[in-house]
Amino acid sequence: DAKTTQPPSMDCAEGRAANLPCNHSTISGNEYVYWYRQIHSQGPQYIIHGLKNNETNEMASLIITEDRKSSTLILPHATLRDTAVYYCIVRSDSSYKLIFGSGTRLLVRP
Amino acid sequence: GAGVSQSPRYKVAKRGQDVALRCDPISGHVSLFWYQQALGQGPEFLTYFQNEAQLDKSGLPSDRFFAERPEGSVSTLKIQRTQQEDSAVYLCASSFPRDSITYEQYFGPGTRLTVT
């Protein structure tokens, strides 16, 4: 599975959009981009995933560039409860394990 | 509904002791995973079960680590002769059989193991 690169930390104001970037320049055609987050003292939680089209669900939006070498997770109206470590993971459909990097620590400020 | 549960939530062991960590996956989930998370790091894969079969144990750090899932539901991760470097959070995750579109793993809260 391709390696991902994320900034170690970010912050945003409560109520504003949080845009979390991820680089995955070596992604292959059959590899998906997944996002998980981990709130303090909890296990990771699935957020969203995509292959090449932009995706949106009740939690977030995922924007994948046309060349698929990078993506952005968007939390449209961040709340204090969104403070967590966010992991961008690239995984092929034939791979069952998740390979986590160090993630981005997002701090939502009141 | 009930999620993945793990017990105990916290475990303190003296170096050299054996420990057993339990995972109760979501009912009906075929796949079960164990991950190890050191302080400040992302989780690292340890082992994978499909029903009672352990299909991948490549991430187990040493032969002191042993996992089982004898009836295809509850799983136990056992660590023999614990060492200080075993101190970590041990996460269990379960999922439905994978299809070609989605493969979401549901994680438990983890067991924090401290070896003194």
Coordinates of C-alpha atoms in Angstrom, one line a residue:
Chain A
D1 CA 0.0 0.0 0.0
A2 CA 1.2 3.5 -0.8
K3 CA 2.7 5.7 1.8
T4 CA 0.9 8.9 2.9
T5 CA 2.3 12.2 4.2
Q6 CA 0.3 14.5 6.6
P7 CA 1.2 17.6 8.6
P8 CA 1.7 16.7 12.2
S9 CA -0.7 19.3 13.6
M10 CA -3.3 21.8 12.6
D11 CA -5.8 24.0 14.3
C12 CA -9.0 25.8 13.4
A13 CA -11.6 27.9 15.1
E14 CA -14.9 26.3 16.2
G15 CA -17.6 26.7 13.5
R16 CA -15.1 27.1 10.7
A17 CA -14.2 24.5 8.1
A18 CA -11.2 22.3 8.8
N19 CA -9.3 21.2 5.7
L20 CA -6.8 18.4 6.4
P21 CA -4.4 17.6 3.5
C22 CA -2.8 14.3 2.7
N23 CA -0.2 13.5 0.0
H24 CA -0.1 10.0 -1.5
S25 CA 2.0 10.5 -4.6
T26 CA 2.7 6.8 -5.1
I27 CA -0.9 5.7 -5.1
S28 CA -1.9 3.0 -7.5
G29 CA -5.0 2.7 -9.6
N30 CA -6.7 0.1 -7.4
E31 CA -6.0 1.9 -4.1
Y32 CA -8.6 3.7 -2.1
V33 CA -8.0 6.7 0.2
Y34 CA -9.5 6.2 3.7
W35 CA -9.8 8.6 6.6
Y36 CA -10.1 7.5 10.2
R37 CA -9.9 9.7 13.3
Q38 CA -9.0 8.9 16.9
I39 CA -10.4 10.9 19.7
H40 CA -8.3 10.8 22.9
S41 CA -8.6 7.5 24.8
Q42 CA -10.8 6.0 22.1
G43 CA -10.2 3.6 19.2
P44 CA -10.0 4.9 15.7
Q45 CA -13.3 5.7 14.0
Y46 CA -14.0 5.5 10.2
I47 CA -14.9 8.8 8.6
I48 CA -15.0 8.4 4.8
H49 CA -13.2 6.8 1.9
G50 CA -13.0 7.3 -1.9
L51 CA -11.3 6.1 -5.1
K52 CA -11.3 9.0 -7.5
N53 CA -14.5 10.8 -7.2
N54 CA -15.2 13.3 -4.4
E55 CA -17.3 11.9 -1.6
T56 CA -19.5 13.4 1.1
N57 CA -21.3 11.9 4.0
E58 CA -22.8 13.1 7.3
M59 CA -19.4 13.6 8.8
A60 CA -17.2 15.0 6.2
S61 CA -16.3 15.6 2.5
L62 CA -13.3 14.0 0.7
I63 CA -11.8 15.8 -2.2
I64 CA -9.3 13.8 -4.3
T65 CA -7.2 15.6 -6.9
E66 CA -7.6 14.5 -10.5
D67 CA -4.2 12.8 -10.6
R68 CA -5.0 11.2 -7.2
K69 CA -1.7 12.1 -5.7
S70 CA -3.3 14.1 -2.9
S71 CA -6.6 14.5 -1.1
T72 CA -8.2 16.8 1.4
L73 CA -10.6 15.9 4.2
I74 CA -13.1 18.7 4.9
L75 CA -15.0 19.1 8.2
P76 CA -17.4 21.8 7.1
H77 CA -18.3 23.2 10.6
A78 CA -15.7 22.0 13.1
T79 CA -16.8 21.6 16.7
L80 CA -14.8 21.0 19.8
R81 CA -15.6 17.3 19.6
D82 CA -13.8 17.1 16.3
T83 CA -10.5 17.6 18.2
A84 CA -8.7 14.3 17.4
V85 CA -5.8 12.7 15.4
Y86 CA -6.8 12.2 11.8
Y87 CA -5.3 9.4 9.8
C88 CA -5.1 9.3 6.0
I89 CA -4.6 5.7 4.8
V90 CA -4.2 4.3 1.3
R91 CA -5.4 0.7 0.9
S92 CA -5.9 -1.6 -2.0
D93 CA -9.1 -3.5 -2.3
S94 CA -7.2 -6.8 -1.8
S95 CA -5.5 -5.6 1.4
Y96 CA -7.3 -6.3 4.7
K97 CA -5.0 -4.5 7.1
L98 CA -4.9 -0.7 7.8
I99 CA -1.5 0.9 7.8
F100 CA -1.6 4.0 9.9
G101 CA 1.0 6.7 9.8
S102 CA 1.4 9.4 12.5
G103 CA -1.6 11.4 11.4
T104 CA -2.6 15.0 11.9
R105 CA -3.4 16.2 15.3
L106 CA -6.3 18.7 14.8
L107 CA -7.1 21.1 17.6
V108 CA -10.4 22.9 17.3
R109 CA -10.2 26.2 19.3
P110 CA -13.3 27.7 21.0
Chain B
G1 CA -26.2 -1.2 19.0
A2 CA -23.3 -2.7 20.9
G3 CA -19.9 -2.0 19.5
V4 CA -16.6 -3.8 19.9
S5 CA -15.7 -4.2 23.6
Q6 CA -12.4 -4.9 25.2
S7 CA -11.4 -5.9 28.7
P8 CA -9.8 -5.0 30.9
R9 CA -9.5 -1.3 29.9
Y10 CA -6.4 -0.9 31.9
K11 CA -3.8 -3.5 33.0
V12 CA -0.7 -3.1 35.0
A13 CA 1.7 -6.0 35.0
K14 CA 5.1 -6.6 36.5
R15 CA 7.8 -7.5 34.1
G16 CA 7.8 -11.2 33.5
Q17 CA 4.1 -11.7 34.2
D18 CA 1.7 -13.2 31.6
V19 CA -1.3 -11.2 30.5
A20 CA -4.5 -11.9 28.6
L21 CA -6.5 -9.3 26.8
R22 CA -10.0 -10.0 25.6
C23 CA -11.9 -8.7 22.6
D24 CA -15.7 -9.1 22.0
P25 CA -16.3 -8.1 18.4
I26 CA -19.6 -6.9 16.9
S27 CA -22.0 -9.9 16.6
G28 CA -21.8 -11.4 13.2
H29 CA -18.5 -9.8 12.2
V30 CA -16.3 -12.4 10.5
S31 CA -13.0 -10.5 10.5
L32 CA -11.1 -9.6 13.6
F33 CA -7.9 -7.6 14.0
W34 CA -5.5 -6.7 16.7
Y35 CA -3.3 -3.6 16.6
Q36 CA -0.7 -2.2 19.0
Q37 CA -0.4 1.5 19.6
A38 CA 2.6 2.9 21.3
L39 CA 2.4 6.3 22.9
G40 CA 2.2 9.1 20.3
Q41 CA 2.2 6.7 17.4
G42 CA -0.4 5.4 15.0
P43 CA -1.8 1.8 15.5
E44 CA 0.3 -1.0 14.1
F45 CA -1.2 -4.2 12.8
L46 CA -0.5 -7.4 14.8
T47 CA -2.7 -10.1 13.5
Y48 CA -5.9 -11.0 11.5
F49 CA -8.6 -13.6 11.9
Q50 CA -11.3 -14.7 9.6
N51 CA -13.7 -16.6 11.7
E52 CA -11.5 -18.9 13.8
A53 CA -8.7 -19.0 11.3
Q54 CA -5.7 -16.8 12.0
L55 CA -4.8 -15.8 8.5
D56 CA -2.0 -13.3 9.2
K57 CA 0.2 -13.0 12.3
S58 CA 3.0 -11.2 10.6
G59 CA 2.8 -8.2 12.9
L60 CA 3.2 -10.1 16.2
P61 CA 6.5 -8.7 17.5
S62 CA 7.8 -11.9 19.1
D63 CA 6.9 -15.4 20.0
R64 CA 5.8 -14.1 23.4
F65 CA 2.7 -12.8 21.7
F66 CA -0.1 -15.3 20.9
A67 CA -3.7 -14.7 19.7
E68 CA -6.6 -17.0 19.4
R69 CA -10.3 -16.9 18.4
P70 CA -11.4 -20.5 19.0
E71 CA -15.1 -20.2 18.2
G72 CA -14.9 -17.4 15.7
S73 CA -16.2 -14.7 18.0
V74 CA -14.4 -13.7 21.1
S75 CA -10.6 -13.3 20.8
T76 CA -7.8 -13.3 23.3
L77 CA -4.4 -11.7 22.9
K78 CA -1.9 -13.3 25.3
I79 CA 1.5 -11.9 26.1
Q80 CA 3.9 -14.1 28.0
R81 CA 6.8 -12.9 30.1
T82 CA 5.9 -9.2 29.6
Q83 CA 8.7 -6.7 29.0
Q84 CA 8.6 -2.9 29.4
E85 CA 8.6 -2.5 25.6
D86 CA 5.2 -4.2 25.6
S87 CA 3.6 -1.2 27.3
A88 CA 1.1 0.1 24.8
V89 CA -2.6 0.3 24.0
Y90 CA -3.9 -2.9 22.3
L91 CA -6.7 -2.2 20.0
C92 CA -9.2 -4.8 18.6
A93 CA -11.2 -4.2 15.5
S94 CA -13.9 -6.2 13.7
S95 CA -15.6 -6.0 10.3
F96 CA -18.1 -7.7 8.0
P97 CA -16.6 -9.8 5.2
R98 CA -15.1 -7.4 2.8
D99 CA -16.7 -6.6 -0.4
S100 CA -15.3 -4.7 -3.3
I101 CA -16.5 -1.4 -2.2
T102 CA -16.3 -0.8 1.5
Y103 CA -14.2 -2.3 4.2
E104 CA -14.8 -0.4 7.4
Q105 CA -13.2 -1.6 10.6
Y106 CA -14.9 -0.9 13.9
F107 CA -12.5 -0.4 16.7
G108 CA -12.9 -1.1 20.4
P109 CA -11.7 1.4 23.0
G110 CA -8.4 -0.5 23.6
T111 CA -6.6 -2.0 26.6
R112 CA -3.8 0.1 28.0
L113 CA -1.1 -2.2 29.2
T114 CA 1.6 -0.8 31.5
V115 CA 4.5 -3.1 32.3
T116 CA 6.5 -2.0 35.4

